[in-house]
């Protein structure tokens, strides 16, 4: 999500909550940790450096995959075990889309998920909206994930943003799902969807682990969005990960959010940092149909560090769990700087003690002279990384809005370090193994 324009996001100007929270004393002396949720500390997030291992090649130009539409957050159709799926030889992807009749910044207010298909995984055709918007939850749909199950039924998990039928877009976020059949027509005629089930509302913020819209403070949008399906290969248990914020009306940056004792001696936490309380949420599936989920405590929190840990997703590789999330420069808390980038953490189990990859968490950044060229990186099981062209400088150095698939990056992941090793075609998906 981009920085909110106050007039465009009326629902978020939660004036009472903001005033109340700004009067709360900043507390950094709480002696005891109340939870053992792993943290991305201010100490970790204090030393980001762009290097050739984390910096993506520059983008000055690209092909528009659907010239009349803005395209942004993108995800592949996977099977239940997390591998990229093929439907009769076609790769399928889903993405947030909006007609270019709407402005670049206005696109979030009208976003719908469309599907794309490709035989070779690099030349994509855009299909329709993946459901009937009049049947869906929310007033528009934000990012999610999609799997095809053993009965060839697609489960599309999505963020229901706002409320059905509302005239002014509000920003409440809930997690929902719709299922449908998918068919690849004979004779290279592409892919079609049919036989939709009823949309199901899966999860709402509980106010105990996950902040509700009412509890939100600060100027940046709160979050309860971006459901990402994951089946833990070690246990067979199934989950949704999502972007959340730590719940509660009283926001407190505790010592363990800041860093170790040595670091804390010389580090001042500016007032207002407590309004930056992003976390990575998780809910466990209670049934095989993936219709019932139970919220669990967050996998990671970034209290006093960053407001938005967007589109979280996890991979298991060599017995380790790699947890990735995207974040923006402007969502780092006061007193910290980090680039628009892909960030990552590693642990020995899904609910493990996550530590930042590369020591501070930075995995992919845009090049220094084109710092907003791409966003919404999504790491696929084979280490290739999707993203979209965001706000980039063209060959003449002029700022342009992108809105199409960015070149897929190649990432090597080994123990607790990562390396950008090259790039493929725009939006290219190669089979996983
Ligand atoms: C990331 C994001 C997602 C959200 C979508 C809304 O680019 O902020 O978290 O679902 O964009 O457009």
GROMACS .gro file of C-alpha atoms and ligand atoms in nm:
model
  445
    1UNK     CA    1   0.000   0.000   0.000
    2UNK     CA    2   0.118   0.346  -0.076
    3UNK     CA    3   0.129   0.636   0.165
    4UNK     CA    4  -0.228   0.742   0.227
    5UNK     CA    5  -0.357   1.073   0.109
    6UNK     CA    6  -0.577   1.189   0.398
    7UNK     CA    7  -0.866   1.283   0.170
    8UNK     CA    8  -0.850   0.954  -0.019
    9UNK     CA    9  -0.859   0.741   0.293
   10UNK     CA   10  -1.124   0.904   0.503
   11UNK     CA   11  -1.197   0.579   0.685
   12UNK     CA   12  -0.846   0.571   0.821
   13UNK     CA   13  -0.838   0.909   0.982
   14UNK     CA   14  -0.936   0.758   1.312
   15UNK     CA   15  -0.907   1.087   1.491
   16UNK     CA   16  -1.007   0.974   1.839
   17UNK     CA   17  -0.772   0.681   1.837
   18UNK     CA   18  -0.485   0.891   1.708
   19UNK     CA   19  -0.532   1.160   1.972
   20UNK     CA   20  -0.563   0.906   2.251
   21UNK     CA   21  -0.251   0.722   2.149
   22UNK     CA   22  -0.038   1.031   2.111
   23UNK     CA   23  -0.110   1.113   2.476
   24UNK     CA   24   0.005   0.775   2.596
   25UNK     CA   25   0.346   0.785   2.763
   26UNK     CA   26   0.619   0.615   2.565
   27UNK     CA   27   0.729   0.319   2.774
   28UNK     CA   28   1.067   0.162   2.725
   29UNK     CA   29   1.120   0.032   3.074
   30UNK     CA   30   0.888  -0.266   3.090
   31UNK     CA   31   1.118  -0.524   3.245
   32UNK     CA   32   0.942  -0.839   3.131
   33UNK     CA   33   0.848  -0.956   2.784
   34UNK     CA   34   0.484  -1.037   2.763
   35UNK     CA   35   0.516  -1.277   2.473
   36UNK     CA   36   0.790  -1.476   2.309
   37UNK     CA   37   0.695  -1.373   1.954
   38UNK     CA   38   1.017  -1.331   1.752
   39UNK     CA   39   1.097  -0.968   1.679
   40UNK     CA   40   1.256  -0.768   1.403
   41UNK     CA   41   1.427  -0.516   1.628
   42UNK     CA   42   1.529  -0.156   1.574
   43UNK     CA   43   1.885  -0.282   1.610
   44UNK     CA   44   1.842  -0.524   1.318
   45UNK     CA   45   1.678  -0.254   1.109
   46UNK     CA   46   1.950   0.004   1.166
   47UNK     CA   47   2.210  -0.093   0.913
   48UNK     CA   48   2.070  -0.151   0.564
   49UNK     CA   49   2.329  -0.125   0.289
   50UNK     CA   50   2.262  -0.181  -0.081
   51UNK     CA   51   2.512  -0.432  -0.222
   52UNK     CA   52   2.538  -0.634  -0.542
   53UNK     CA   53   2.394  -0.933  -0.353
   54UNK     CA   54   2.068  -0.756  -0.268
   55UNK     CA   55   2.019  -0.501  -0.546
   56UNK     CA   56   1.796  -0.574  -0.846
   57UNK     CA   57   1.906  -0.475  -1.200
   58UNK     CA   58   1.764  -0.140  -1.311
   59UNK     CA   59   1.431  -0.122  -1.499
   60UNK     CA   60   1.392   0.170  -1.743
   61UNK     CA   61   1.141   0.015  -1.978
   62UNK     CA   62   0.910  -0.287  -2.007
   63UNK     CA   63   0.621  -0.436  -2.211
   64UNK     CA   64   0.270  -0.373  -2.075
   65UNK     CA   65   0.111  -0.717  -2.036
   66UNK     CA   66  -0.239  -0.561  -2.051
   67UNK     CA   67  -0.201  -0.202  -2.176
   68UNK     CA   68  -0.549  -0.086  -2.062
   69UNK     CA   69  -0.503  -0.205  -1.707
   70UNK     CA   70  -0.287  -0.128  -1.406
   71UNK     CA   71  -0.142  -0.459  -1.284
   72UNK     CA   72   0.025  -0.494  -0.945
   73UNK     CA   73   0.051  -0.762  -0.671
   74UNK     CA   74   0.084  -1.099  -0.851
   75UNK     CA   75   0.087  -1.462  -0.736
   76UNK     CA   76   0.105  -1.800  -0.914
   77UNK     CA   77  -0.153  -2.078  -0.890
   78UNK     CA   78   0.012  -2.343  -0.673
   79UNK     CA   79  -0.083  -2.693  -0.571
   80UNK     CA   80  -0.163  -2.774  -0.211
   81UNK     CA   81   0.202  -2.865  -0.144
   82UNK     CA   82   0.323  -2.526  -0.260
   83UNK     CA   83   0.456  -2.614  -0.607
   84UNK     CA   84   0.366  -2.393  -0.902
   85UNK     CA   85   0.075  -2.572  -1.073
   86UNK     CA   86   0.008  -2.633  -1.441
   87UNK     CA   87  -0.341  -2.670  -1.588
   88UNK     CA   88  -0.318  -2.879  -1.903
   89UNK     CA   89   0.017  -2.725  -1.984
   90UNK     CA   90  -0.076  -2.369  -1.885
   91UNK     CA   91   0.079  -2.173  -1.600
   92UNK     CA   92  -0.176  -1.954  -1.426
   93UNK     CA   93  -0.119  -1.637  -1.226
   94UNK     CA   94  -0.351  -1.400  -1.043
   95UNK     CA   95  -0.293  -1.028  -0.996
   96UNK     CA   96  -0.457  -0.713  -0.865
   97UNK     CA   97  -0.584  -0.510  -1.158
   98UNK     CA   98  -0.775  -0.190  -1.230
   99UNK     CA   99  -0.877  -0.026  -1.553
  100UNK     CA  100  -0.659   0.269  -1.655
  101UNK     CA  101  -0.979   0.475  -1.655
  102UNK     CA  102  -0.885   0.507  -1.288
  103UNK     CA  103  -0.576   0.690  -1.173
  104UNK     CA  104  -0.263   0.512  -1.060
  105UNK     CA  105  -0.325   0.609  -0.696
  106UNK     CA  106  -0.700   0.553  -0.726
  107UNK     CA  107  -0.650   0.191  -0.833
  108UNK     CA  108  -0.659   0.055  -0.476
  109UNK     CA  109  -1.020   0.174  -0.444
  110UNK     CA  110  -1.139  -0.037  -0.737
  111UNK     CA  111  -0.897  -0.332  -0.732
  112UNK     CA  112  -1.015  -0.669  -0.862
  113UNK     CA  113  -0.826  -0.996  -0.904
  114UNK     CA  114  -0.791  -1.109  -1.264
  115UNK     CA  115  -0.625  -1.429  -1.386
  116UNK     CA  116  -0.351  -1.465  -1.645
  117UNK     CA  117  -0.237  -1.773  -1.835
  118UNK     CA  118   0.065  -1.871  -2.037
  119UNK     CA  119   0.197  -2.187  -2.202
  120UNK     CA  120   0.563  -2.092  -2.188
  121UNK     CA  121   0.544  -1.907  -1.856
  122UNK     CA  122   0.655  -1.576  -2.007
  123UNK     CA  123   0.401  -1.460  -2.266
  124UNK     CA  124   0.087  -1.392  -2.065
  125UNK     CA  125  -0.276  -1.342  -2.167
  126UNK     CA  126  -0.510  -1.169  -1.926
  127UNK     CA  127  -0.845  -1.340  -1.853
  128UNK     CA  128  -1.145  -1.196  -1.669
  129UNK     CA  129  -1.203  -1.106  -1.309
  130UNK     CA  130  -1.170  -1.438  -1.127
  131UNK     CA  131  -1.521  -1.417  -0.966
  132UNK     CA  132  -1.840  -1.214  -0.985
  133UNK     CA  133  -1.759  -0.893  -0.791
  134UNK     CA  134  -2.126  -0.858  -0.692
  135UNK     CA  135  -2.107  -1.190  -0.509
  136UNK     CA  136  -1.777  -1.118  -0.335
  137UNK     CA  137  -1.706  -0.979   0.011
  138UNK     CA  138  -1.576  -0.622   0.042
  139UNK     CA  139  -1.623  -0.326  -0.187
  140UNK     CA  140  -1.307  -0.432  -0.374
  141UNK     CA  141  -1.052  -0.708  -0.342
  142UNK     CA  142  -0.685  -0.690  -0.241
  143UNK     CA  143  -0.403  -0.943  -0.250
  144UNK     CA  144  -0.425  -1.309  -0.169
  145UNK     CA  145  -0.311  -1.651  -0.290
  146UNK     CA  146  -0.448  -1.945  -0.486
  147UNK     CA  147  -0.415  -2.322  -0.476
  148UNK     CA  148  -0.564  -2.605  -0.680
  149UNK     CA  149  -0.668  -2.902  -0.467
  150UNK     CA  150  -0.671  -3.277  -0.535
  151UNK     CA  151  -1.022  -3.247  -0.691
  152UNK     CA  152  -0.896  -2.978  -0.930
  153UNK     CA  153  -1.089  -2.710  -0.745
  154UNK     CA  154  -0.918  -2.371  -0.716
  155UNK     CA  155  -0.932  -2.198  -0.375
  156UNK     CA  156  -0.873  -1.825  -0.421
  157UNK     CA  157  -0.801  -1.655  -0.087
  158UNK     CA  158  -0.838  -1.278  -0.097
  159UNK     CA  159  -0.861  -0.964   0.113
  160UNK     CA  160  -1.215  -0.827   0.131
  161UNK     CA  161  -1.151  -0.455   0.167
  162UNK     CA  162  -1.432  -0.223   0.275
  163UNK     CA  163  -1.792  -0.338   0.291
  164UNK     CA  164  -2.020  -0.467   0.016
  165UNK     CA  165  -2.227  -0.190  -0.138
  166UNK     CA  166  -2.057   0.104   0.039
  167UNK     CA  167  -2.039   0.427  -0.159
  168UNK     CA  168  -1.725   0.575  -0.008
  169UNK     CA  169  -1.448   0.314   0.005
  170UNK     CA  170  -1.360   0.231   0.365
  171UNK     CA  171  -1.048   0.037   0.456
  172UNK     CA  172  -1.165  -0.238   0.684
  173UNK     CA  173  -0.995  -0.562   0.581
  174UNK     CA  174  -1.119  -0.920   0.625
  175UNK     CA  175  -0.997  -1.248   0.480
  176UNK     CA  176  -1.226  -1.436   0.243
  177UNK     CA  177  -1.225  -1.714  -0.014
  178UNK     CA  178  -1.404  -1.837  -0.323
  179UNK     CA  179  -1.363  -2.172  -0.501
  180UNK     CA  180  -1.411  -2.256  -0.871
  181UNK     CA  181  -1.320  -2.497  -1.148
  182UNK     CA  182  -1.050  -2.415  -1.399
  183UNK     CA  183  -1.029  -2.553  -1.750
  184UNK     CA  184  -0.779  -2.526  -2.032
  185UNK     CA  185  -0.972  -2.528  -2.357
  186UNK     CA  186  -0.860  -2.754  -2.643
  187UNK     CA  187  -0.678  -2.609  -2.941
  188UNK     CA  188  -0.480  -2.343  -2.759
  189UNK     CA  189  -0.792  -2.150  -2.673
  190UNK     CA  190  -0.676  -2.049  -2.330
  191UNK     CA  191  -0.804  -2.099  -1.979
  192UNK     CA  192  -1.151  -2.041  -1.835
  193UNK     CA  193  -1.308  -2.051  -1.489
  194UNK     CA  194  -1.654  -2.183  -1.399
  195UNK     CA  195  -1.881  -2.328  -1.130
  196UNK     CA  196  -1.806  -2.080  -0.851
  197UNK     CA  197  -1.897  -2.166  -0.493
  198UNK     CA  198  -2.035  -1.916  -0.244
  199UNK     CA  199  -1.785  -1.666  -0.117
  200UNK     CA  200  -1.682  -1.746   0.240
  201UNK     CA  201  -1.569  -1.503   0.505
  202UNK     CA  202  -1.279  -1.672   0.683
  203UNK     CA  203  -1.121  -1.437   0.935
  204UNK     CA  204  -1.156  -1.095   1.096
  205UNK     CA  205  -0.909  -0.916   1.324
  206UNK     CA  206  -0.974  -1.021   1.683
  207UNK     CA  207  -0.834  -0.723   1.874
  208UNK     CA  208  -0.626  -0.962   2.090
  209UNK     CA  209  -0.349  -1.077   1.862
  210UNK     CA  210  -0.441  -0.863   1.564
  211UNK     CA  211  -0.532  -0.496   1.562
  212UNK     CA  212  -0.882  -0.404   1.457
  213UNK     CA  213  -0.959  -0.094   1.252
  214UNK     CA  214  -1.086   0.064   1.572
  215UNK     CA  215  -0.754   0.009   1.751
  216UNK     CA  216  -0.543   0.148   1.467
  217UNK     CA  217  -0.327   0.454   1.538
  218UNK     CA  218  -0.091   0.666   1.331
  219UNK     CA  219  -0.121   0.793   0.975
  220UNK     CA  220  -0.050   0.473   0.784
  221UNK     CA  221  -0.324   0.224   0.703
  222UNK     CA  222  -0.366  -0.064   0.952
  223UNK     CA  223  -0.362  -0.415   0.809
  224UNK     CA  224  -0.545  -0.743   0.821
  225UNK     CA  225  -0.483  -0.858   0.468
  226UNK     CA  226  -0.297  -1.062   0.206
  227UNK     CA  227  -0.389  -1.424   0.300
  228UNK     CA  228  -0.123  -1.669   0.186
  229UNK     CA  229  -0.188  -2.043   0.198
  230UNK     CA  230   0.090  -2.267   0.333
  231UNK     CA  231   0.098  -2.638   0.407
  232UNK     CA  232   0.377  -2.723   0.648
  233UNK     CA  233   0.562  -3.016   0.486
  234UNK     CA  234   0.695  -3.131   0.824
  235UNK     CA  235   0.354  -3.166   0.992
  236UNK     CA  236   0.100  -3.162   0.707
  237UNK     CA  237  -0.086  -2.883   0.890
  238UNK     CA  238  -0.233  -2.606   0.678
  239UNK     CA  239  -0.230  -2.234   0.745
  240UNK     CA  240  -0.299  -1.887   0.619
  241UNK     CA  241  -0.030  -1.627   0.676
  242UNK     CA  242  -0.131  -1.262   0.654
  243UNK     CA  243  -0.022  -0.905   0.715
  244UNK     CA  244  -0.136  -0.775   1.054
  245UNK     CA  245  -0.060  -0.523   1.323
  246UNK     CA  246  -0.014  -0.595   1.691
  247UNK     CA  247  -0.345  -0.550   1.874
  248UNK     CA  248  -0.434  -0.323   2.163
  249UNK     CA  249  -0.527   0.038   2.226
  250UNK     CA  250  -0.204   0.098   2.419
  251UNK     CA  251   0.102   0.071   2.201
  252UNK     CA  252   0.430   0.009   2.382
  253UNK     CA  253   0.781  -0.026   2.240
  254UNK     CA  254   0.948  -0.257   2.490
  255UNK     CA  255   1.324  -0.303   2.535
  256UNK     CA  256   1.328  -0.630   2.339
  257UNK     CA  257   1.177  -0.448   2.039
  258UNK     CA  258   1.470  -0.207   2.043
  259UNK     CA  259   1.775  -0.434   2.064
  260UNK     CA  260   2.035  -0.566   2.306
  261UNK     CA  261   2.152  -0.382   2.616
  262UNK     CA  262   2.459  -0.238   2.448
  263UNK     CA  263   2.254  -0.102   2.155
  264UNK     CA  264   1.985   0.041   2.384
  265UNK     CA  265   2.244   0.251   2.572
  266UNK     CA  266   2.295   0.476   2.269
  267UNK     CA  267   1.968   0.444   2.084
  268UNK     CA  268   1.685   0.683   2.130
  269UNK     CA  269   1.338   0.581   2.013
  270UNK     CA  270   1.156   0.887   1.877
  271UNK     CA  271   0.803   0.953   1.994
  272UNK     CA  272   0.551   0.814   1.749
  273UNK     CA  273   0.752   0.494   1.683
  274UNK     CA  274   0.485   0.304   1.880
  275UNK     CA  275   0.239   0.368   1.596
  276UNK     CA  276   0.450   0.141   1.371
  277UNK     CA  277   0.350  -0.205   1.489
  278UNK     CA  278   0.338  -0.442   1.190
  279UNK     CA  279   0.333  -0.816   1.239
  280UNK     CA  280   0.309  -1.137   1.036
  281UNK     CA  281  -0.010  -1.316   1.130
  282UNK     CA  282  -0.101  -1.681   1.106
  283UNK     CA  283  -0.421  -1.886   1.132
  284UNK     CA  284  -0.450  -2.264   1.132
  285UNK     CA  285  -0.693  -2.453   0.906
  286UNK     CA  286  -0.938  -2.664   1.105
  287UNK     CA  287  -1.088  -2.857   0.814
  288UNK     CA  288  -0.992  -3.014   0.485
  289UNK     CA  289  -1.218  -2.782   0.285
  290UNK     CA  290  -1.013  -2.484   0.407
  291UNK     CA  291  -1.328  -2.309   0.525
  292UNK     CA  292  -1.250  -2.278   0.895
  293UNK     CA  293  -0.943  -2.116   1.041
  294UNK     CA  294  -0.831  -2.030   1.392
  295UNK     CA  295  -0.612  -1.729   1.466
  296UNK     CA  296  -0.281  -1.800   1.637
  297UNK     CA  297  -0.028  -1.555   1.785
  298UNK     CA  298   0.183  -1.378   1.519
  299UNK     CA  299   0.493  -1.542   1.373
  300UNK     CA  300   0.694  -1.220   1.392
  301UNK     CA  301   0.644  -0.865   1.509
  302UNK     CA  302   0.804  -0.535   1.420
  303UNK     CA  303   0.678  -0.315   1.705
  304UNK     CA  304   0.843   0.026   1.687
  305UNK     CA  305   1.014  -0.084   1.364
  306UNK     CA  306   0.773  -0.099   1.070
  307UNK     CA  307   0.399  -0.053   1.018
  308UNK     CA  308   0.356  -0.284   0.718
  309UNK     CA  309   0.489  -0.639   0.675
  310UNK     CA  310   0.299  -0.697   0.352
  311UNK     CA  311   0.220  -1.014   0.158
  312UNK     CA  312   0.405  -1.252   0.394
  313UNK     CA  313   0.489  -1.594   0.251
  314UNK     CA  314   0.703  -1.885   0.363
  315UNK     CA  315   0.914  -2.158   0.200
  316UNK     CA  316   1.058  -2.470   0.352
  317UNK     CA  317   1.402  -2.551   0.219
  318UNK     CA  318   1.657  -2.796   0.361
  319UNK     CA  319   1.461  -2.821   0.687
  320UNK     CA  320   1.459  -2.444   0.736
  321UNK     CA  321   1.164  -2.207   0.706
  322UNK     CA  322   1.219  -1.888   0.509
  323UNK     CA  323   0.964  -1.620   0.587
  324UNK     CA  324   0.947  -1.331   0.339
  325UNK     CA  325   0.758  -1.003   0.344
  326UNK     CA  326   0.763  -0.678   0.148
  327UNK     CA  327   0.785  -0.333   0.296
  328UNK     CA  328   0.822   0.032   0.203
  329UNK     CA  329   1.071   0.300   0.296
  330UNK     CA  330   0.791   0.520   0.435
  331UNK     CA  331   0.658   0.249   0.667
  332UNK     CA  332   0.976   0.227   0.876
  333UNK     CA  333   0.929   0.388   1.218
  334UNK     CA  334   1.077   0.730   1.297
  335UNK     CA  335   1.453   0.716   1.345
  336UNK     CA  336   1.498   0.419   1.106
  337UNK     CA  337   1.561   0.394   0.733
  338UNK     CA  338   1.516   0.098   0.502
  339UNK     CA  339   1.452   0.074   0.126
  340UNK     CA  340   1.134  -0.040  -0.051
  341UNK     CA  341   1.228  -0.406  -0.057
  342UNK     CA  342   1.182  -0.775   0.006
  343UNK     CA  343   1.279  -0.872   0.359
  344UNK     CA  344   1.328  -1.223   0.499
  345UNK     CA  345   1.374  -1.426   0.816
  346UNK     CA  346   1.479  -1.785   0.887
  347UNK     CA  347   1.385  -2.037   1.157
  348UNK     CA  348   1.400  -2.412   1.218
  349UNK     CA  349   1.024  -2.457   1.226
  350UNK     CA  350   0.717  -2.270   1.104
  351UNK     CA  351   0.648  -2.124   1.449
  352UNK     CA  352   1.021  -2.099   1.521
  353UNK     CA  353   1.252  -1.828   1.645
  354UNK     CA  354   1.286  -1.625   1.326
  355UNK     CA  355   1.613  -1.434   1.275
  356UNK     CA  356   1.666  -1.183   0.995
  357UNK     CA  357   1.834  -1.314   0.681
  358UNK     CA  358   2.159  -1.135   0.598
  359UNK     CA  359   2.158  -1.009   0.959
  360UNK     CA  360   1.922  -0.719   0.905
  361UNK     CA  361   1.653  -0.887   0.691
  362UNK     CA  362   1.711  -0.713   0.356
  363UNK     CA  363   1.687  -0.960   0.065
  364UNK     CA  364   1.603  -0.750  -0.245
  365UNK     CA  365   1.619  -0.372  -0.287
  366UNK     CA  366   1.568  -0.148  -0.587
  367UNK     CA  367   1.881   0.018  -0.725
  368UNK     CA  368   1.978   0.340  -0.548
  369UNK     CA  369   1.909   0.560  -0.852
  370UNK     CA  370   1.566   0.403  -0.920
  371UNK     CA  371   1.448   0.338  -0.563
  372UNK     CA  372   1.077   0.278  -0.633
  373UNK     CA  373   1.105   0.093  -0.967
  374UNK     CA  374   0.946  -0.232  -0.842
  375UNK     CA  375   0.747  -0.365  -0.550
  376UNK     CA  376   0.557  -0.663  -0.414
  377UNK     CA  377   0.823  -0.928  -0.456
  378UNK     CA  378   0.697  -1.284  -0.416
  379UNK     CA  379   0.946  -1.568  -0.378
  380UNK     CA  380   0.843  -1.888  -0.551
  381UNK     CA  381   0.949  -2.235  -0.431
  382UNK     CA  382   1.243  -2.251  -0.675
  383UNK     CA  383   1.386  -1.917  -0.560
  384UNK     CA  384   1.261  -1.709  -0.853
  385UNK     CA  385   1.091  -1.386  -0.749
  386UNK     CA  386   0.790  -1.212  -0.908
  387UNK     CA  387   0.722  -0.838  -0.868
  388UNK     CA  388   0.555  -0.553  -1.056
  389UNK     CA  389   0.689  -0.233  -1.211
  390UNK     CA  390   0.596   0.043  -0.970
  391UNK     CA  391   0.711   0.407  -1.000
  392UNK     CA  392   1.023   0.411  -1.212
  393UNK     CA  393   1.254   0.654  -1.386
  394UNK     CA  394   1.255   0.601  -1.761
  395UNK     CA  395   1.562   0.636  -1.987
  396UNK     CA  396   1.518   1.015  -1.980
  397UNK     CA  397   1.509   1.017  -1.602
  398UNK     CA  398   1.134   1.100  -1.594
  399UNK     CA  399   0.913   0.942  -1.329
  400UNK     CA  400   0.657   0.700  -1.477
  401UNK     CA  401   0.389   0.477  -1.331
  402UNK     CA  402   0.447   0.114  -1.428
  403UNK     CA  403   0.161  -0.124  -1.355
  404UNK     CA  404   0.281  -0.441  -1.526
  405UNK     CA  405   0.494  -0.747  -1.454
  406UNK     CA  406   0.858  -0.670  -1.368
  407UNK     CA  407   1.141  -0.903  -1.474
  408UNK     CA  408   1.145  -1.212  -1.251
  409UNK     CA  409   1.455  -1.218  -1.031
  410UNK     CA  410   1.669  -1.518  -0.947
  411UNK     CA  411   1.756  -1.554  -0.582
  412UNK     CA  412   1.994  -1.801  -0.424
  413UNK     CA  413   1.914  -1.891  -0.065
  414UNK     CA  414   2.165  -2.067   0.154
  415UNK     CA  415   2.144  -2.102   0.534
  416UNK     CA  416   2.086  -1.750   0.659
  417UNK     CA  417   2.204  -1.555   0.355
  418UNK     CA  418   2.060  -1.474   0.013
  419UNK     CA  419   2.194  -1.340  -0.315
  420UNK     CA  420   2.028  -1.191  -0.624
  421UNK     CA  421   2.193  -1.387  -0.905
  422UNK     CA  422   2.018  -1.267  -1.220
  423UNK     CA  423   1.688  -1.203  -1.389
  424UNK     CA  424   1.444  -1.370  -1.630
  425UNK     CA  425   1.164  -1.234  -1.850
  426UNK     CA  426   0.887  -1.003  -1.727
  427UNK     CA  427   0.649  -1.204  -1.508
  428UNK     CA  428   0.828  -1.524  -1.605
  429UNK     CA  429   0.733  -1.833  -1.409
  430UNK     CA  430   0.945  -2.142  -1.453
  431UNK     CA  431   0.832  -2.484  -1.327
  432UNK     CA  432   0.940  -2.567  -0.976
  433UNK     CA  433   1.091  -2.897  -0.882
  434LIG     C1  434   0.102  -0.437  -0.150
  434LIG     C2  435  -0.039  -0.401  -0.105
  434LIG     C3  436  -0.106  -0.522  -0.040
  434LIG     C4  437  -0.250  -0.496  -0.065
  434LIG     C5  438  -0.251  -0.424  -0.198
  434LIG     C6  439  -0.357  -0.318  -0.212
  434LIG     O1  440   0.137  -0.381  -0.271
  434LIG     O2  441  -0.036  -0.294  -0.016
  434LIG     O3  442  -0.073  -0.536   0.096
  434LIG     O4  443  -0.322  -0.615  -0.067
  434LIG     O5  444  -0.124  -0.366  -0.214
  434LIG     O6  445  -0.357  -0.261  -0.339
   0.00000   0.00000   0.00000
